[in-house]
Coordinates of C-alpha atoms in Angstrom, one line a residue:
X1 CA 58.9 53.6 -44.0
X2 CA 55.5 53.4 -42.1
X3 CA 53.8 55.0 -44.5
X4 CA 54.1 52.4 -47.1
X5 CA 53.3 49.3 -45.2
X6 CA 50.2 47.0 -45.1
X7 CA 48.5 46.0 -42.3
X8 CA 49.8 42.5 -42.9
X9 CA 53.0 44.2 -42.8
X10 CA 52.2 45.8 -39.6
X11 CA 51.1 42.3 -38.0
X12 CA 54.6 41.0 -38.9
X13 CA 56.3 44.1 -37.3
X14 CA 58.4 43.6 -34.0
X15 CA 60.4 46.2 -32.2
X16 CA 63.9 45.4 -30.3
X17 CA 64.6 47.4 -27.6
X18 CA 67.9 47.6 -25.5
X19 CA 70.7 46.2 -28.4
X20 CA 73.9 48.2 -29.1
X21 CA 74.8 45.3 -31.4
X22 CA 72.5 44.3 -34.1
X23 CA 74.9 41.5 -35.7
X24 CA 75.1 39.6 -32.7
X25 CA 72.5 38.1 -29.7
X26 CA 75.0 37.5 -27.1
X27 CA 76.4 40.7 -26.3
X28 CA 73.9 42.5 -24.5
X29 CA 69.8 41.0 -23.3
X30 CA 67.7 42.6 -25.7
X31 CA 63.6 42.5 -25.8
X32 CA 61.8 42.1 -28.6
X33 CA 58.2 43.3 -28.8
X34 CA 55.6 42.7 -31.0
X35 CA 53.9 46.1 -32.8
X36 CA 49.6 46.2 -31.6
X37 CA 49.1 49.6 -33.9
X38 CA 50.8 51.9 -35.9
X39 CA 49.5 55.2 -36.0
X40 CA 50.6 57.2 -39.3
X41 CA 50.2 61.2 -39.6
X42 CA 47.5 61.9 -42.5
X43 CA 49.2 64.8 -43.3
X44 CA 52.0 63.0 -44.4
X45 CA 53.1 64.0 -48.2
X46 CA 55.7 61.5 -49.8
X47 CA 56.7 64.6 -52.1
X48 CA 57.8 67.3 -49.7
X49 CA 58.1 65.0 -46.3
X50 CA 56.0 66.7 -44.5
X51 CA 54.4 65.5 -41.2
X52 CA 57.2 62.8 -41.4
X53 CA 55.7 61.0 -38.2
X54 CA 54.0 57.8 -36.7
X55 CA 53.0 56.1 -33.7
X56 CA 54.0 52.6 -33.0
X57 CA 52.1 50.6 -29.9
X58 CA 53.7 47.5 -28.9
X59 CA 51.8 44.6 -27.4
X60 CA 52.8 44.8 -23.7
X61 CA 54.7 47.3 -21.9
X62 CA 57.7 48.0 -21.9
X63 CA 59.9 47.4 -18.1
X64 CA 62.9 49.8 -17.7
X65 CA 66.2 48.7 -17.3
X66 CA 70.1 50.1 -17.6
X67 CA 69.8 49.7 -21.0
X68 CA 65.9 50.5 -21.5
X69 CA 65.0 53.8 -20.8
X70 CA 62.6 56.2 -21.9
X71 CA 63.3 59.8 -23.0
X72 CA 61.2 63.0 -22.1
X73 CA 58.7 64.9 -24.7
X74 CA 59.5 68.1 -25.1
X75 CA 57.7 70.7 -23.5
X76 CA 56.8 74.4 -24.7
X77 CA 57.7 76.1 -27.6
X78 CA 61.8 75.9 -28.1
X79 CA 63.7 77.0 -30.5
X80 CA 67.0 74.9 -29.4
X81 CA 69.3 77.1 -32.6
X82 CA 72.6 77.0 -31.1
X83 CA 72.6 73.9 -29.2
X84 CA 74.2 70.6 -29.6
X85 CA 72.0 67.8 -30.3
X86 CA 72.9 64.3 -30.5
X87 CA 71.5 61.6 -32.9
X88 CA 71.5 58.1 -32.2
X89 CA 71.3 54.8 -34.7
X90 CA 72.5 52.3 -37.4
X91 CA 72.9 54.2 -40.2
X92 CA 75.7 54.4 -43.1
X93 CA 79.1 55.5 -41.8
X94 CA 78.8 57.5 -45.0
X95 CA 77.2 58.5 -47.7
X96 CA 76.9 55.5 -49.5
X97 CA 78.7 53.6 -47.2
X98 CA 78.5 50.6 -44.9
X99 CA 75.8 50.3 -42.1
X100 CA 77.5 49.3 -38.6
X101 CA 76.9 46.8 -36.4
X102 CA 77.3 49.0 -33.5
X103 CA 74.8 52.1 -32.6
X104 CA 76.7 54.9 -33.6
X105 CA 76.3 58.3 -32.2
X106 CA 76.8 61.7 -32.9
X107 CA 77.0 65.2 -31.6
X108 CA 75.8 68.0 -33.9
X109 CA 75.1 71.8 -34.0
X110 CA 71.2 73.0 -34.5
X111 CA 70.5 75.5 -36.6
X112 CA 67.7 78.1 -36.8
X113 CA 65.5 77.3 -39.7
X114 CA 66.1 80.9 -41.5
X115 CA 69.5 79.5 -41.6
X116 CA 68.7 76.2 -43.2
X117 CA 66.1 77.4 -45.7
X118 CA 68.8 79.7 -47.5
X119 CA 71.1 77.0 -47.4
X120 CA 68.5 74.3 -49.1
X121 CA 66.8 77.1 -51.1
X122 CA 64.9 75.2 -53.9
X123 CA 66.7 72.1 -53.1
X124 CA 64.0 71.2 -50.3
X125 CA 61.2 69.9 -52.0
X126 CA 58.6 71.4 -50.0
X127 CA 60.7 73.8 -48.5
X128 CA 61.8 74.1 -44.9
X129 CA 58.8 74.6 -42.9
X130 CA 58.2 75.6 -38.8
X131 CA 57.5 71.7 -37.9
X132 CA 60.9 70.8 -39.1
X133 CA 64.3 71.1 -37.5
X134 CA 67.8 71.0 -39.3
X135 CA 71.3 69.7 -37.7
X136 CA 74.4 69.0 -38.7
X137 CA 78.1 70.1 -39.7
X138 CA 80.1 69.1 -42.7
X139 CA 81.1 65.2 -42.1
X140 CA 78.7 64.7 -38.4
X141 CA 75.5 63.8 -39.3
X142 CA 72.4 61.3 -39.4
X143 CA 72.6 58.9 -42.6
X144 CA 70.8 56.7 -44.5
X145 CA 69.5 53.7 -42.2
X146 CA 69.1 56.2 -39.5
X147 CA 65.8 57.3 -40.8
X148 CA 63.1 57.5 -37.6
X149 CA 65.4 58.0 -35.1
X150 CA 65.8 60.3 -32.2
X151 CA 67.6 63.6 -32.5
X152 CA 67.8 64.5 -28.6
X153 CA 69.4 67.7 -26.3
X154 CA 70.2 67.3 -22.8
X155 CA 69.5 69.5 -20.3
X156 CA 69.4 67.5 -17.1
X157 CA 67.4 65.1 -19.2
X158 CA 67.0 63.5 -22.4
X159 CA 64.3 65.1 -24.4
X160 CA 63.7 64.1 -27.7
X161 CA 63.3 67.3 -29.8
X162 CA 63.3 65.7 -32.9
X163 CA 63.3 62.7 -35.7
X164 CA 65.3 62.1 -38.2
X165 CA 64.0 62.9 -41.6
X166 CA 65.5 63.7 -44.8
X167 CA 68.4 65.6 -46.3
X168 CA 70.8 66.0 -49.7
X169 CA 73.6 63.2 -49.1
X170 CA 75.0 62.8 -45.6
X171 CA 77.9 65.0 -44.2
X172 CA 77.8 67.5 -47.0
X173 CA 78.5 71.1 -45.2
X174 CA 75.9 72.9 -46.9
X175 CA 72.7 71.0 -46.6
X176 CA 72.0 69.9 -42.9
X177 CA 70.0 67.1 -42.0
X178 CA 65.8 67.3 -41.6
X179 CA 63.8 66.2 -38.9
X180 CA 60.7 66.4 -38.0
X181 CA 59.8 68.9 -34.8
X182 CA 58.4 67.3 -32.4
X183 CA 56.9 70.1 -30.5
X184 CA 55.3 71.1 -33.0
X185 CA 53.2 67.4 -33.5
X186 CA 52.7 67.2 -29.2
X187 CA 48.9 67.7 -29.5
X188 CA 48.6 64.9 -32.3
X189 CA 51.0 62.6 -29.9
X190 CA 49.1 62.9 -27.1
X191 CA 45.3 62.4 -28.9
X192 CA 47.1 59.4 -30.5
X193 CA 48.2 57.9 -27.4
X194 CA 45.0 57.2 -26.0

């Protein structure tokens, strides 16, 4: 999405932080922020999604509340195959389907990419390369609408191990959902957020 936008676009762009209900302004005190910068990934290849990342700075910082918190970087080099990750946002119910009103959330397996490469085979368009990460079962997974949004793991701690990216339909068995790693982008993150 970032990758396609203007700078007059980027002027225009304003972040909401803290909703559960997107429909409605009543239910819960959200904050909206205006975006100062966006920081896209050169790297970035509209063909085969790779380096499927950005960097948005908002205007003013951000206070933490019950309902605004942040969530922990990763740190070394984990694989996380085996372990549940969950994925947060808006996205279709289904493929195809409606978009909700209220943040939705998952809980879904994580592969290892040797795994997820035979599955997609020559269905991935660039292939499925070390700085992605696949997850997913047949009917639990990230959708359309969901696209830039965490996939996290707790283990004492929310830490964000990955973003959602791209995958064939939503929910289908065989091809698991894409994100990007984000361990493997931690030295661009941290020379971009300076």
């Amino acid at each position: 999405m970032f990758f396609s936008m203007s700078s007059w676009d980027v002027a225009r762009l304003t972040v909401r932080l803290g909703d559960h209900n997107i429909k409605t302004s009543s239910e819960v005190r959200h904050v909206e922020k205006r975006v100062k910068r966006v920081v896209r990934h050169r790297g970035f290849d509209s063909r085969t999604l790779y380096n499927d990342i950005a960097i948005l700075t908002l205007d003013s910082p951000v206070e933490f509340s019950h309902q605004i918190r942040p969530i922990c970087l990763p740190s070394g080099n984990n694989d996380h195959a085996g372990k549940t990750g969950t994925v947060i946002g808006w996205g279709s119910l289904r493929e195809s389907g409606p978009q909700p009103a209220v943040l939705q959330e998952v809980n879904i397996p994580i592969w290892n990419n040797r795994d997820c490469k035979l599955k997609y085979g020559p269905a991935a368009p660039g292939g499925i390369v070390e700085h992605m990460i696949c997850a997913g079962r047949a009917n639990r997974d990230s959708c359309s609408g969901d696209s830039g949004g965490p996939l996290m793991v707790k283990n004492g701690k929310w830490t964000q191990i990955g973003i959602v990216s791209w995958g064939i339909g939503c929910g289908k068995g065989q091809y698991p959902g894409v994100y990007t790693r984000v361990e493997k982008f931690l030295p661009w993150i941290y020379k971009n957020l300076k």
